[in-house]
């Protein structure tokens, strides 16, 4: 029995909407039947009462089919209505056999309900009708004699026939159920899988209807927005604790419901629960039915606040200088490019470079250097108008740019200089800081690079003129910069080559007045270019100082000079080497000299003379006397170079630990004819002598000058009169010649140089 039941369809499984459609169809058909039957009855009924009975039974069935609430009762009403129609039709046809076909039609129609109640009900009523009416009124039930004679047998036969017809409907119905169950199982399984994916994913997800009602959310979504476990009925997207910050942008809901494509947007929201601002990236996909109607929207939400913040921070970092908070070089160049392109007014660019910043850094330490840059940045921010671009380009270089009538840059540049008239407060102490300022004004149609270069060029000119001043760019300034750039490249190449070839030392003898012999030599560096040209220091020492390349260059000169001195040890008393202010300011300078001396054991360090200019002593932020003392401690001698060109005062000479004073050529030239020069030289010689210093007169070109110097008692001389600076091999030959002639005395023509030499 149970097996049979298992094999039969369960029935009643239609979904409401499907059932509703079928029921409507059958109810309409029933109503049509009723009408047709009534018309038919009017012509064929033997007694009007028959028609009344039929319609009287049919009408309540129809009303019940339409009005009842219970779906099964409504379907039974339809089934009974049809049963009445069929029975009535058979009766009106006087039991005509073909009228019975209607039962077969109706059983098929009722199978549409896929429910045992109307189906079985109709079958039962059919059999009961045939049996009952067959027995009571065979003439109106069966169309032939045999059936009319045995109505019960024929009622059973008809029942079996209708059942057989119905059997195939049952089979079809059962097969459909099996197929539907299988489809449902598949659907359930994929839904379960989807459900797991939906519920277990850490990505907050929500489904909402086209009306904005939230249909389902996953736990990640609930946790993220701190929603209750069960959302209140009718909870909508608008009820979420999120408010879109930028109201001008269309809401995600609108985009997702209007678009046929998946929507991917990142929006900023304010959380109404804690007030925080968050960035959410939402990917929303609309699911539509076959008719293209939107059924639901599935949204994944990723909180990208942290990433956004990080990106913003990175953008800030890229755009700003970490030390001063001003714009970075890159950001400045980009913004300047935009400003130049968009500004209706001329654009002024102000380029600043801190004077002697390297000494601040070296002497007071990088911490103080950084503090100076920060304090300077703060001061510039005050002086430069709001809205101007203000950046630190690199190291101690700053730049500002702003639109305005011509003269703006000059006015602000002067303001900057004035603002730095007072010292900067740095780490509790006050430090005087000055800057060199270059100003240019662009009138459109130029690149940021060009404008910056022009301002830089002007700044460089201000620096060369002594710093702490402003220079407005003019075309004439441009040339030296290009030369400077070329010179730097050349020097770098030379320094990376074989130094003995690319940067050889030339030597100029220093002649002793008393003996006429070569007492020592000044080493003067030269540069040999790749095409063999020899350049004097004028072409590269300046740039070496500016770029700091003077440090490796100076070390090479000292080492090379010591090597040569060792080579000429028995013929040359000493060698002097020029030391530039920048070199002297290097903290590593003294250790470097010590290192070179240590590499030449047995060499008397007093045979090394370091020539230092007055300006080096005056300009330097370093405590020079301390540094000179350390150098003296190493045993080397110090010469004060170019004496007489600077602020030299005789009293100042006293305070210096120099061993030698080198009188500048400007003092020496024309000495024989100028009694004023003679008296100054006299005084210097006397003072130097009394301080235990030796004196060398430089740039002696004329015999008359030399004679005057000799008469004044100048102990040593140097100049073209004796020899120009010579390459080492030529100087070597001259040393040999001088040695051989040492005893003969007098002035001789030097064959190699065409100059005269005291020998
Ligand atoms: P300085 O130290 O005053 O060197 C003397 C310069 O005067 C040399 O020029 C020399 O050739 C030139 N001179 C010598 N006698 C006469 C003369 O009778 N008449 C004239 N008109 N000039 C004379 P040089 O070699 O071109 O050097 C120029 C400057 O370059 C030097 O001036 C020195 O300040 C610098 N310098 C040279 N070598 C080095 C070096 O190795 N390191 C550093 N830091 N500076 C150097
Ligand atoms: Ca010198
Ligand atoms: Ca000199």
PDB file of C-alpha atoms in Angstrom, residues 207-216 235-238 251-259 285-289 292-298:
ATOM      1  CA  UNK A 207      20.667  41.854  -1.046  1.00  0.00           C
ATOM      2  CA  UNK A 208      17.990  44.417  -1.448  1.00  0.00           C
ATOM      3  CA  UNK A 209      14.898  44.708  -3.528  1.00  0.00           C
ATOM      4  CA  UNK A 210      14.227  47.346  -6.180  1.00  0.00           C
ATOM      5  CA  UNK A 211      12.084  49.142  -3.603  1.00  0.00           C
ATOM      6  CA  UNK A 212      15.102  49.461  -1.300  1.00  0.00           C
ATOM      7  CA  UNK A 213      13.961  46.815   1.129  1.00  0.00           C
ATOM      8  CA  UNK A 214      16.821  44.795   2.562  1.00  0.00           C
ATOM      9  CA  UNK A 215      16.155  41.163   1.742  1.00  0.00           C
ATOM     10  CA  UNK A 216      19.175  39.501   3.233  1.00  0.00           C
ATOM     11  CA  UNK A 235      14.065  47.519   6.971  1.00  0.00           C
ATOM     12  CA  UNK A 236      15.332  49.589   4.066  1.00  0.00           C
ATOM     13  CA  UNK A 237      18.641  50.730   2.643  1.00  0.00           C
ATOM     14  CA  UNK A 238      17.703  54.211   3.860  1.00  0.00           C
ATOM     15  CA  UNK A 251      23.285  57.268  -4.483  1.00  0.00           C
ATOM     16  CA  UNK A 252      24.490  53.752  -4.922  1.00  0.00           C
ATOM     17  CA  UNK A 253      20.883  52.561  -4.700  1.00  0.00           C
ATOM     18  CA  UNK A 254      19.973  54.714  -7.672  1.00  0.00           C
ATOM     19  CA  UNK A 255      22.959  53.614  -9.721  1.00  0.00           C
ATOM     20  CA  UNK A 256      22.399  49.959  -8.951  1.00  0.00           C
ATOM     21  CA  UNK A 257      18.698  49.979  -9.759  1.00  0.00           C
ATOM     22  CA  UNK A 258      19.010  52.060 -12.901  1.00  0.00           C
ATOM     23  CA  UNK A 259      22.051  50.462 -14.421  1.00  0.00           C
ATOM     24  CA  UNK A 285      24.905  43.609  -9.427  1.00  0.00           C
ATOM     25  CA  UNK A 286      21.233  43.664 -10.322  1.00  0.00           C
ATOM     26  CA  UNK A 287      19.458  40.365 -10.860  1.00  0.00           C
ATOM     27  CA  UNK A 288      16.628  40.595 -13.386  1.00  0.00           C
ATOM     28  CA  UNK A 289      13.931  38.205 -14.450  1.00  0.00           C
ATOM     29  CA  UNK A 292      14.120  42.323 -17.614  1.00  0.00           C
ATOM     30  CA  UNK A 293      12.451  43.444 -14.395  1.00  0.00           C
ATOM     31  CA  UNK A 294      14.881  44.049 -11.559  1.00  0.00           C
ATOM     32  CA  UNK A 295      14.292  41.469  -8.838  1.00  0.00           C
ATOM     33  CA  UNK A 296      17.071  42.206  -6.431  1.00  0.00           C
ATOM     34  CA  UNK A 297      20.436  43.879  -6.124  1.00  0.00           C
ATOM     35  CA  UNK A 298      23.395  42.044  -4.639  1.00  0.00           C
TER      36      UNK A 298
END
